[in-house]
Amino acid sequence: MERMSLRKLGKSDLMVSPVGLGCWQFSRGKGLGGKQWPVLQDDEIEKIVSLSLEGGVNWFDTAESYGNGESERTLARALRKAGKSADEVIVATKWMPLLRTAKSIKKTIDKRLESLGGFRIDLHQIHLPTSFSSTQAEMKAMAQLVKARKIRHIGVSNFSAKKMRAAQDALSRHNLNLSSNQVRYNLLDRKIETNGILDTAKELGVSIIAYSPLAQGLLSGKFHDNPELIKERSGFRKYMRAFKSKGLEKSLPVIEAVKELAEKYLVTPAQIALNWVLQFHGEMVVAIPGATKPEQAKDNADAMKFKLTQDELDHLDEISSPFKN
Ligand SMILES: NC(=O)c1ccc[n+]([C@@H]2O[C@H](COP(=O)([O-])OP(=O)(O)OC[C@H]3O[C@@H](n4cnc5c(N)ncnc54)[C@H](OP(=O)(O)O)[C@@H]3O)[C@@H](O)[C@H]2O)c1
């Protein structure tokens, strides 16, 4: 079967695997969003990282806010344990702008580098569009970090089309480019296709990094097979509409279509859902599924090992079209 090859992130020289590993799951109960996932042990995290690497994943997405540096530290330890050096992997992290000004981007960078224990910041991202500073001021601070060789490339996350354009405009003044916008994108959340984000990214040559590409596990079909399962999970998913009976009913046609293709390809529904995200808009979209169990990491990496046909992609497009708005 045809394998997917590495992709250029925006106009940067970063060549990333279509599937990267999302490392929010390594927060170990710490920080604001840390309660969303179970507290993973070192050996589980090491297995998640090593199985991802074995499956062809060459990059990792973490953040300052994932356990206040816990995710960065655990990721670095697991990469070292897997025998990887900074030259062999790509690491993306994020600065949290809430209740802060752009000054803190420079103030916190050494802490980020310390947490990453020798791994580089190949991509530094502004986690959210909400801050006390303008996008221009944030981009100026990021550009200074590139010039100081503290970070290599610049990305944003959850930015609207307008803000993305403002970020690119600001960076152009420093002869730099915006490499990526990290946004929620999956078969059950396709808003970026109708709110201008995808079109603007295409026009500017910015990559889309799809977060929650499995709709936080929904697209695996396991919560449709057993709606009781969500009650056993830590975190906030159980309170979300999508995981309740009405939500599950609404997404069922998509899950059924995904399952049908999974049977045809002898793969899992999660792999079909990822394959669609990675192919439907060509190489400009890459995805960072997270894993709470080692076998999920292997499953997700293996989604790069085959390609759905255009007809199959179009079929999933049609069935999931109610989720465009
Ligand atoms: N920039 C942002 O604002 C932002 C926001 C959210 C996430 N992110 C990033 O994106 C990454 C991924 O997003 P996410 O964690 O929200 O959602 P996701 O990747 O769609 O879902 C991850 C969860 O789904 C389940 N799962 C994963 N692979 C599976 C498989 N093959 N089969 C069955 N179940 C599977 C696991 O949970 P269970 O085992 O408990 O079911 C796992 O923890 C994060 O780690 C983070 O790096 C960024």
mmCIF file of C-alpha atoms and ligand atoms in Angstrom:
data_model
loop_
_atom_site.group_PDB
_atom_site.id
_atom_site.type_symbol
_atom_site.label_atom_id
_atom_site.label_comp_id
_atom_site.label_asym_id
_atom_site.label_seq_id
_atom_site.Cartn_x
_atom_site.Cartn_y
_atom_site.Cartn_z
ATOM 1 C CA MET A 1 0.000 0.000 0.000
ATOM 2 C CA GLU A 2 1.132 3.533 -0.694
ATOM 3 C CA ARG A 3 2.719 5.358 2.278
ATOM 4 C CA MET A 4 2.453 9.094 2.873
ATOM 5 C CA SER A 5 5.727 11.028 2.688
ATOM 6 C CA LEU A 6 7.074 13.927 4.758
ATOM 7 C CA ARG A 7 5.490 17.360 4.289
ATOM 8 C CA LYS A 8 6.932 20.863 4.347
ATOM 9 C CA LEU A 9 5.501 22.937 7.191
ATOM 10 C CA GLY A 10 4.425 26.241 5.649
ATOM 11 C CA LYS A 11 7.367 27.878 3.875
ATOM 12 C CA SER A 12 9.826 26.624 6.510
ATOM 13 C CA ASP A 13 12.526 23.999 6.044
ATOM 14 C CA LEU A 14 10.771 21.684 8.519
ATOM 15 C CA MET A 15 9.822 18.374 6.905
ATOM 16 C CA VAL A 16 7.243 16.785 9.190
ATOM 17 C CA SER A 17 5.490 13.428 9.094
ATOM 18 C CA PRO A 18 1.783 13.849 8.215
ATOM 19 C CA VAL A 19 0.995 12.491 11.705
ATOM 20 C CA GLY A 20 2.743 14.142 14.662
ATOM 21 C CA LEU A 21 2.160 13.238 18.313
ATOM 22 C CA GLY A 22 0.029 15.562 20.444
ATOM 23 C CA CYS A 23 1.498 15.693 23.967
ATOM 24 C CA TRP A 24 -1.279 17.349 26.007
ATOM 25 C CA GLN A 25 -1.812 13.807 27.332
ATOM 26 C CA PHE A 26 1.593 14.057 29.084
ATOM 27 C CA SER A 27 0.393 16.784 31.514
ATOM 28 C CA ARG A 28 0.064 14.183 34.307
ATOM 29 C CA GLY A 29 -2.841 15.883 36.036
ATOM 30 C CA LYS A 30 -1.017 19.193 36.439
ATOM 31 C CA GLY A 31 -2.086 22.660 35.297
ATOM 32 C CA LEU A 32 -5.396 23.998 34.065
ATOM 33 C CA GLY A 33 -6.185 21.349 31.429
ATOM 34 C CA GLY A 34 -4.202 18.550 33.011
ATOM 35 C CA LYS A 35 -7.289 16.899 34.495
ATOM 36 C CA GLN A 36 -8.632 16.093 31.047
ATOM 37 C CA TRP A 37 -6.443 12.993 30.790
ATOM 38 C CA PRO A 38 -5.382 10.233 33.173
ATOM 39 C CA VAL A 39 -2.015 10.567 34.887
ATOM 40 C CA LEU A 40 0.289 8.538 32.645
ATOM 41 C CA GLN A 41 3.335 6.773 34.087
ATOM 42 C CA ASP A 42 6.855 7.174 32.682
ATOM 43 C CA ASP A 43 6.865 3.725 31.084
ATOM 44 C CA GLU A 44 3.517 4.376 29.344
ATOM 45 C CA ILE A 45 4.766 7.702 27.997
ATOM 46 C CA GLU A 46 8.037 6.102 26.858
ATOM 47 C CA LYS A 47 6.057 3.454 24.965
ATOM 48 C CA ILE A 48 3.751 6.050 23.386
ATOM 49 C CA VAL A 49 6.787 8.004 22.192
ATOM 50 C CA SER A 50 8.811 4.998 20.993
ATOM 51 C CA LEU A 51 5.863 3.435 19.131
ATOM 52 C CA SER A 52 5.182 6.781 17.475
ATOM 53 C CA LEU A 53 8.815 7.023 16.356
ATOM 54 C CA GLU A 54 8.760 3.421 15.087
ATOM 55 C CA GLY A 55 5.593 4.223 13.149
ATOM 56 C CA GLY A 56 7.332 7.092 11.328
ATOM 57 C CA VAL A 57 6.252 10.056 13.480
ATOM 58 C CA ASN A 58 9.087 12.597 13.498
ATOM 59 C CA TRP A 59 7.537 15.500 15.436
ATOM 60 C CA PHE A 60 5.889 16.252 18.741
ATOM 61 C CA ASP A 61 3.529 19.019 19.805
ATOM 62 C CA THR A 62 3.663 20.177 23.402
ATOM 63 C CA ALA A 63 2.988 23.447 25.267
ATOM 64 C CA GLU A 64 3.957 25.491 28.274
ATOM 65 C CA SER A 65 0.408 25.115 29.558
ATOM 66 C CA TYR A 66 0.359 21.299 29.361
ATOM 67 C CA GLY A 67 1.045 20.709 33.034
ATOM 68 C CA ASN A 68 3.113 23.907 33.404
ATOM 69 C CA GLY A 69 6.049 22.357 31.571
ATOM 70 C CA GLU A 70 5.388 18.769 32.710
ATOM 71 C CA SER A 71 4.552 17.642 29.170
ATOM 72 C CA GLU A 72 7.724 19.281 27.781
ATOM 73 C CA ARG A 73 9.883 17.653 30.459
ATOM 74 C CA THR A 74 8.351 14.174 30.100
ATOM 75 C CA LEU A 75 8.512 14.343 26.310
ATOM 76 C CA ALA A 76 12.219 15.265 26.430
ATOM 77 C CA ARG A 77 12.939 12.386 28.842
ATOM 78 C CA ALA A 78 11.059 9.895 26.657
ATOM 79 C CA LEU A 79 12.846 11.089 23.502
ATOM 80 C CA ARG A 80 16.220 10.735 25.217
ATOM 81 C CA LYS A 81 15.256 7.261 26.437
ATOM 82 C CA ALA A 82 14.375 6.364 22.844
ATOM 83 C CA GLY A 83 17.918 7.391 21.894
ATOM 84 C CA LYS A 84 16.910 10.478 19.944
ATOM 85 C CA SER A 85 18.908 13.695 19.744
ATOM 86 C CA ALA A 86 17.726 17.188 18.824
ATOM 87 C CA ASP A 87 18.793 16.722 15.197
ATOM 88 C CA GLU A 88 16.609 13.647 14.764
ATOM 89 C CA VAL A 89 13.201 14.972 15.827
ATOM 90 C CA ILE A 90 11.128 18.111 15.448
ATOM 91 C CA VAL A 91 9.629 19.696 18.560
ATOM 92 C CA ALA A 92 6.832 22.263 18.634
ATOM 93 C CA THR A 93 5.791 24.040 21.802
ATOM 94 C CA LYS A 94 3.554 27.010 22.651
ATOM 95 C CA TRP A 95 3.524 30.182 24.704
ATOM 96 C CA MET A 96 0.322 30.789 26.706
ATOM 97 C CA PRO A 97 -0.824 34.408 26.175
ATOM 98 C CA LEU A 98 -3.724 34.551 28.674
ATOM 99 C CA LEU A 99 -3.424 37.570 31.035
ATOM 100 C CA ARG A 100 0.054 38.268 29.699
ATOM 101 C CA THR A 101 1.787 40.676 27.346
ATOM 102 C CA ALA A 102 4.201 39.860 24.526
ATOM 103 C CA LYS A 103 7.094 40.657 26.859
ATOM 104 C CA SER A 104 6.569 37.299 28.535
ATOM 105 C CA ILE A 105 7.369 35.470 25.267
ATOM 106 C CA LYS A 106 11.014 36.439 25.717
ATOM 107 C CA LYS A 107 10.913 36.160 29.499
ATOM 108 C CA THR A 108 9.687 32.556 29.422
ATOM 109 C CA ILE A 109 11.783 31.205 26.547
ATOM 110 C CA ASP A 110 14.691 30.017 28.673
ATOM 111 C CA LYS A 111 12.268 28.127 30.904
ATOM 112 C CA ARG A 112 10.846 26.416 27.794
ATOM 113 C CA LEU A 113 14.324 25.444 26.627
ATOM 114 C CA GLU A 114 15.208 24.204 30.106
ATOM 115 C CA SER A 115 12.043 22.066 30.246
ATOM 116 C CA LEU A 116 12.896 20.607 26.843
ATOM 117 C CA GLY A 117 16.296 19.626 28.233
ATOM 118 C CA GLY A 118 18.461 19.930 25.127
ATOM 119 C CA PHE A 119 15.768 19.516 22.471
ATOM 120 C CA ARG A 120 15.301 22.517 20.222
ATOM 121 C CA ILE A 121 12.174 24.585 19.738
ATOM 122 C CA ASP A 122 11.732 23.982 16.031
ATOM 123 C CA LEU A 123 8.334 25.669 16.094
ATOM 124 C CA HIS A 124 7.118 28.130 18.742
ATOM 125 C CA GLN A 125 3.405 28.897 18.675
ATOM 126 C CA ILE A 126 1.118 31.488 20.234
ATOM 127 C CA HIS A 127 -1.386 29.155 21.932
ATOM 128 C CA LEU A 128 -4.447 31.425 21.775
ATOM 129 C CA PRO A 129 -5.466 34.692 20.116
ATOM 130 C CA THR A 130 -6.449 36.259 23.467
ATOM 131 C CA SER A 131 -3.745 38.416 25.031
ATOM 132 C CA PHE A 132 -3.000 41.896 26.445
ATOM 133 C CA SER A 133 -0.707 42.550 23.476
ATOM 134 C CA SER A 134 -1.335 43.000 19.770
ATOM 135 C CA THR A 135 -0.530 40.258 17.250
ATOM 136 C CA GLN A 136 2.099 42.644 15.898
ATOM 137 C CA ALA A 137 3.859 42.874 19.269
ATOM 138 C CA GLU A 138 3.714 39.101 19.699
ATOM 139 C CA MET A 139 5.197 38.515 16.243
ATOM 140 C CA LYS A 140 7.945 41.062 16.906
ATOM 141 C CA ALA A 141 8.920 39.152 20.062
ATOM 142 C CA MET A 142 8.852 35.843 18.169
ATOM 143 C CA ALA A 143 10.977 37.327 15.354
ATOM 144 C CA GLN A 144 13.551 38.463 17.914
ATOM 145 C CA LEU A 145 13.728 34.929 19.269
ATOM 146 C CA VAL A 146 14.376 33.587 15.754
ATOM 147 C CA LYS A 147 17.160 36.141 15.289
ATOM 148 C CA ALA A 148 18.591 35.152 18.707
ATOM 149 C CA ARG A 149 18.433 31.466 17.570
ATOM 150 C CA LYS A 150 16.265 30.486 20.533
ATOM 151 C CA ILE A 151 13.535 29.169 18.232
ATOM 152 C CA ARG A 152 13.572 28.164 14.569
ATOM 153 C CA HIS A 153 10.080 28.849 13.199
ATOM 154 C CA ILE A 154 6.868 30.609 14.204
ATOM 155 C CA GLY A 155 3.294 29.380 14.375
ATOM 156 C CA VAL A 156 -0.026 30.393 15.914
ATOM 157 C CA SER A 157 -2.974 28.461 17.260
ATOM 158 C CA ASN A 158 -6.726 29.097 17.257
ATOM 159 C CA PHE A 159 -6.170 32.240 15.158
ATOM 160 C CA SER A 160 -8.971 33.497 12.881
ATOM 161 C CA ALA A 161 -8.326 34.200 9.191
ATOM 162 C CA LYS A 162 -7.964 37.911 9.972
ATOM 163 C CA LYS A 163 -5.516 37.397 12.834
ATOM 164 C CA MET A 164 -3.511 34.915 10.774
ATOM 165 C CA ARG A 165 -3.148 37.534 8.063
ATOM 166 C CA ALA A 166 -2.090 40.121 10.671
ATOM 167 C CA ALA A 167 0.544 37.694 11.968
ATOM 168 C CA GLN A 168 1.934 37.105 8.461
ATOM 169 C CA ASP A 169 1.957 40.857 7.724
ATOM 170 C CA ALA A 170 3.873 41.546 10.937
ATOM 171 C CA LEU A 171 6.396 38.774 10.256
ATOM 172 C CA SER A 172 6.942 39.952 6.662
ATOM 173 C CA ARG A 173 8.385 43.138 8.120
ATOM 174 C CA HIS A 174 11.089 40.973 9.706
ATOM 175 C CA ASN A 175 11.579 38.906 6.526
ATOM 176 C CA LEU A 176 9.965 35.899 8.194
ATOM 177 C CA ASN A 177 6.897 33.778 7.508
ATOM 178 C CA LEU A 178 4.150 32.301 9.588
ATOM 179 C CA SER A 179 4.568 28.519 9.288
ATOM 180 C CA SER A 180 1.341 27.175 10.760
ATOM 181 C CA ASN A 181 -2.011 27.724 12.407
ATOM 182 C CA GLN A 182 -2.974 24.936 14.818
ATOM 183 C CA VAL A 183 -6.764 24.556 14.915
ATOM 184 C CA ARG A 184 -9.421 21.998 15.730
ATOM 185 C CA TYR A 185 -10.160 20.014 12.584
ATOM 186 C CA ASN A 186 -11.743 16.619 12.056
ATOM 187 C CA LEU A 187 -14.686 14.951 10.263
ATOM 188 C CA LEU A 188 -17.024 16.166 13.027
ATOM 189 C CA ASP A 189 -15.672 19.718 13.146
ATOM 190 C CA ARG A 190 -15.091 21.258 9.736
ATOM 191 C CA LYS A 191 -15.643 24.937 10.570
ATOM 192 C CA ILE A 192 -12.228 25.991 9.206
ATOM 193 C CA GLU A 193 -13.549 25.142 5.733
ATOM 194 C CA THR A 194 -16.304 27.765 5.966
ATOM 195 C CA ASN A 195 -14.903 30.511 8.224
ATOM 196 C CA GLY A 196 -12.017 31.516 5.976
ATOM 197 C CA ILE A 197 -9.193 29.899 7.983
ATOM 198 C CA LEU A 198 -8.433 27.150 5.466
ATOM 199 C CA ASP A 199 -8.641 29.440 2.403
ATOM 200 C CA THR A 200 -6.440 32.072 4.022
ATOM 201 C CA ALA A 201 -3.877 29.460 5.072
ATOM 202 C CA LYS A 202 -3.820 28.176 1.487
ATOM 203 C CA GLU A 203 -3.347 31.689 0.110
ATOM 204 C CA LEU A 204 -0.564 32.573 2.568
ATOM 205 C CA GLY A 205 1.223 29.219 2.291
ATOM 206 C CA VAL A 206 0.597 28.459 5.972
ATOM 207 C CA SER A 207 0.132 24.827 7.077
ATOM 208 C CA ILE A 208 -2.864 23.774 9.118
ATOM 209 C CA ILE A 209 -1.981 21.628 12.134
ATOM 210 C CA ALA A 210 -5.185 19.737 12.935
ATOM 211 C CA TYR A 211 -5.688 19.261 16.674
ATOM 212 C CA SER A 212 -8.300 16.894 18.101
ATOM 213 C CA PRO A 213 -8.226 15.111 14.718
ATOM 214 C CA LEU A 214 -10.143 12.183 16.261
ATOM 215 C CA ALA A 215 -12.702 14.498 17.910
ATOM 216 C CA GLN A 216 -11.118 13.420 21.221
ATOM 217 C CA GLY A 217 -11.695 9.732 20.518
ATOM 218 C CA LEU A 218 -15.241 9.952 19.104
ATOM 219 C CA LEU A 219 -14.089 9.066 15.579
ATOM 220 C CA SER A 220 -12.727 5.725 16.809
ATOM 221 C CA GLY A 221 -16.405 4.701 17.136
ATOM 222 C CA LYS A 222 -15.843 3.255 20.626
ATOM 223 C CA PHE A 223 -18.180 5.711 22.361
ATOM 224 C CA HIS A 224 -20.908 4.919 19.818
ATOM 225 C CA ASP A 225 -20.416 1.180 20.393
ATOM 226 C CA ASN A 226 -20.559 1.672 24.153
ATOM 227 C CA PRO A 227 -21.922 5.043 25.316
ATOM 228 C CA GLU A 228 -21.292 4.035 28.961
ATOM 229 C CA LEU A 229 -17.546 4.075 28.326
ATOM 230 C CA ILE A 230 -17.294 7.848 28.672
ATOM 231 C CA LYS A 231 -18.383 7.650 32.333
ATOM 232 C CA GLU A 232 -15.122 5.822 33.142
ATOM 233 C CA ARG A 233 -12.998 8.554 31.596
ATOM 234 C CA SER A 234 -11.369 11.331 33.614
ATOM 235 C CA GLY A 235 -11.859 14.884 32.406
ATOM 236 C CA PHE A 236 -14.516 17.014 30.792
ATOM 237 C CA ARG A 237 -15.497 14.953 27.756
ATOM 238 C CA LYS A 238 -18.420 13.380 29.636
ATOM 239 C CA TYR A 239 -20.022 16.832 29.970
ATOM 240 C CA MET A 240 -19.669 17.680 26.291
ATOM 241 C CA ARG A 241 -22.733 17.509 24.034
ATOM 242 C CA ALA A 242 -20.926 15.449 21.396
ATOM 243 C CA PHE A 243 -20.436 12.592 23.886
ATOM 244 C CA LYS A 244 -24.081 12.552 25.079
ATOM 245 C CA SER A 245 -26.807 10.479 23.394
ATOM 246 C CA LYS A 246 -28.094 13.288 21.110
ATOM 247 C CA GLY A 247 -24.548 14.108 20.024
ATOM 248 C CA LEU A 248 -23.710 10.468 19.374
ATOM 249 C CA GLU A 249 -26.901 10.137 17.317
ATOM 250 C CA LYS A 250 -25.920 13.144 15.192
ATOM 251 C CA SER A 251 -22.446 11.809 14.418
ATOM 252 C CA LEU A 252 -23.560 8.203 13.822
ATOM 253 C CA PRO A 253 -23.807 8.435 9.989
ATOM 254 C CA VAL A 254 -20.178 9.628 9.853
ATOM 255 C CA ILE A 255 -19.040 6.865 12.228
ATOM 256 C CA GLU A 256 -20.859 4.250 10.145
ATOM 257 C CA ALA A 257 -19.205 5.474 6.933
ATOM 258 C CA VAL A 258 -15.794 5.493 8.619
ATOM 259 C CA LYS A 259 -16.348 1.958 9.937
ATOM 260 C CA GLU A 260 -17.369 0.668 6.531
ATOM 261 C CA LEU A 261 -14.100 1.885 5.013
ATOM 262 C CA ALA A 262 -12.154 0.522 7.987
ATOM 263 C CA GLU A 263 -13.504 -2.950 7.196
ATOM 264 C CA LYS A 264 -12.557 -2.583 3.544
ATOM 265 C CA TYR A 265 -8.966 -1.542 4.331
ATOM 266 C CA LEU A 266 -8.576 -3.837 7.374
ATOM 267 C CA VAL A 267 -7.655 -0.819 9.492
ATOM 268 C CA THR A 268 -9.325 0.944 12.425
ATOM 269 C CA PRO A 269 -11.991 3.677 12.152
ATOM 270 C CA ALA A 270 -9.518 6.103 13.805
ATOM 271 C CA GLN A 271 -7.060 5.470 10.970
ATOM 272 C CA ILE A 272 -9.727 6.200 8.336
ATOM 273 C CA ALA A 273 -10.698 9.436 10.108
ATOM 274 C CA LEU A 274 -7.041 10.557 10.242
ATOM 275 C CA ASN A 275 -6.409 9.533 6.643
ATOM 276 C CA TRP A 276 -9.267 11.799 5.525
ATOM 277 C CA VAL A 277 -7.912 14.804 7.476
ATOM 278 C CA LEU A 278 -4.443 14.240 6.005
ATOM 279 C CA GLN A 279 -5.567 13.890 2.426
ATOM 280 C CA PHE A 280 -8.718 15.832 1.698
ATOM 281 C CA HIS A 281 -6.945 19.186 1.304
ATOM 282 C CA GLY A 282 -3.622 17.777 0.137
ATOM 283 C CA GLU A 283 -0.330 18.337 1.896
ATOM 284 C CA MET A 284 -1.198 21.597 3.647
ATOM 285 C CA VAL A 285 -2.891 19.776 6.556
ATOM 286 C CA VAL A 286 -0.981 17.705 9.108
ATOM 287 C CA ALA A 287 -2.487 16.188 12.276
ATOM 288 C CA ILE A 288 -1.429 15.670 15.883
ATOM 289 C CA PRO A 289 -3.582 12.972 17.492
ATOM 290 C CA GLY A 290 -2.911 12.447 21.200
ATOM 291 C CA ALA A 291 -2.687 9.032 22.867
ATOM 292 C CA THR A 292 -3.442 7.855 26.376
ATOM 293 C CA LYS A 293 -2.414 4.277 25.563
ATOM 294 C CA PRO A 294 0.602 2.963 23.620
ATOM 295 C CA GLU A 295 -1.533 0.975 21.152
ATOM 296 C CA GLN A 296 -3.352 4.187 20.171
ATOM 297 C CA ALA A 297 -0.042 5.801 19.245
ATOM 298 C CA LYS A 298 0.798 2.862 16.984
ATOM 299 C CA ASP A 299 -2.687 2.877 15.502
ATOM 300 C CA ASN A 300 -2.479 6.602 14.728
ATOM 301 C CA ALA A 301 1.016 6.459 13.214
ATOM 302 C CA ASP A 302 -0.099 3.606 10.974
ATOM 303 C CA ALA A 303 -2.751 5.897 9.461
ATOM 304 C CA MET A 304 0.117 7.134 7.225
ATOM 305 C CA LYS A 305 0.538 3.682 5.668
ATOM 306 C CA PHE A 306 -2.321 3.818 3.162
ATOM 307 C CA LYS A 307 -4.295 6.294 1.088
ATOM 308 C CA LEU A 308 -8.050 6.473 0.655
ATOM 309 C CA THR A 309 -9.092 7.031 -2.963
ATOM 310 C CA GLN A 310 -10.555 10.357 -4.138
ATOM 311 C CA ASP A 311 -14.021 8.745 -4.350
ATOM 312 C CA GLU A 312 -13.747 7.550 -0.751
ATOM 313 C CA LEU A 313 -12.538 10.969 0.425
ATOM 314 C CA ASP A 314 -15.464 12.592 -1.408
ATOM 315 C CA HIS A 315 -17.919 10.136 0.125
ATOM 316 C CA LEU A 316 -16.724 11.037 3.662
ATOM 317 C CA ASP A 317 -16.827 14.711 2.678
ATOM 318 C CA GLU A 318 -20.469 14.416 1.687
ATOM 319 C CA ILE A 319 -21.569 12.474 4.769
ATOM 320 C CA SER A 320 -19.782 14.846 7.143
ATOM 321 C CA SER A 321 -20.932 18.033 5.393
ATOM 322 C CA PRO A 322 -23.448 18.892 8.204
ATOM 323 C CA PHE A 323 -20.353 19.461 10.382
ATOM 324 C CA LYS A 324 -19.010 22.275 8.197
ATOM 325 C CA ASN A 325 -20.923 24.955 10.117
HETATM 326 N N1 LIG B 1 -3.812 24.308 20.321
HETATM 327 C C1 LIG B 1 -4.845 23.971 21.046
HETATM 328 O O1 LIG B 1 -5.607 24.804 21.540
HETATM 329 C C2 LIG B 1 -5.085 22.499 21.278
HETATM 330 C C3 LIG B 1 -6.302 22.057 21.813
HETATM 331 C C4 LIG B 1 -6.496 20.686 21.968
HETATM 332 C C5 LIG B 1 -5.472 19.794 21.622
HETATM 333 N N2 LIG B 1 -4.296 20.262 21.119
HETATM 334 C C6 LIG B 1 -3.203 19.350 20.728
HETATM 335 O O2 LIG B 1 -3.716 18.326 19.884
HETATM 336 C C7 LIG B 1 -3.461 17.034 20.429
HETATM 337 C C8 LIG B 1 -4.605 16.100 20.089
HETATM 338 O O3 LIG B 1 -5.866 16.640 20.428
HETATM 339 P P1 LIG B 1 -6.830 15.986 21.535
HETATM 340 O O4 LIG B 1 -6.051 15.228 22.504
HETATM 341 O O5 LIG B 1 -7.713 17.088 22.003
HETATM 342 O O6 LIG B 1 -7.787 15.040 20.653
HETATM 343 P P2 LIG B 1 -7.614 13.710 19.793
HETATM 344 O O7 LIG B 1 -6.234 13.543 19.350
HETATM 345 O O8 LIG B 1 -8.690 13.782 18.773
HETATM 346 O O9 LIG B 1 -8.025 12.557 20.825
HETATM 347 C C9 LIG B 1 -7.105 12.012 21.730
HETATM 348 C C10 LIG B 1 -7.797 10.983 22.599
HETATM 349 O O10 LIG B 1 -8.589 10.065 21.821
HETATM 350 C C11 LIG B 1 -8.398 8.718 22.245
HETATM 351 N N3 LIG B 1 -7.668 8.026 21.157
HETATM 352 C C12 LIG B 1 -6.533 8.436 20.529
HETATM 353 N N4 LIG B 1 -6.177 7.573 19.557
HETATM 354 C C13 LIG B 1 -7.102 6.608 19.551
HETATM 355 C C14 LIG B 1 -7.275 5.455 18.765
HETATM 356 N N5 LIG B 1 -6.436 5.146 17.788
HETATM 357 N N6 LIG B 1 -8.350 4.662 19.031
HETATM 358 C C15 LIG B 1 -9.210 4.977 20.012
HETATM 359 N N7 LIG B 1 -9.102 6.055 20.789
HETATM 360 C C16 LIG B 1 -8.055 6.882 20.561
HETATM 361 C C17 LIG B 1 -7.584 8.808 23.532
HETATM 362 O O11 LIG B 1 -8.446 9.011 24.657
HETATM 363 P P3 LIG B 1 -9.188 7.803 25.466
HETATM 364 O O12 LIG B 1 -8.272 6.638 25.465
HETATM 365 O O13 LIG B 1 -9.450 8.343 26.817
HETATM 366 O O14 LIG B 1 -10.456 7.596 24.727
HETATM 367 C C18 LIG B 1 -6.785 10.066 23.309
HETATM 368 O O15 LIG B 1 -6.319 10.641 24.493
HETATM 369 C C19 LIG B 1 -3.218 17.290 21.910
HETATM 370 O O16 LIG B 1 -2.427 16.291 22.501
HETATM 371 C C20 LIG B 1 -2.520 18.625 21.881
HETATM 372 O O17 LIG B 1 -1.148 18.460 21.591
HETATM 373 C C21 LIG B 1 -4.109 21.601 20.928
#
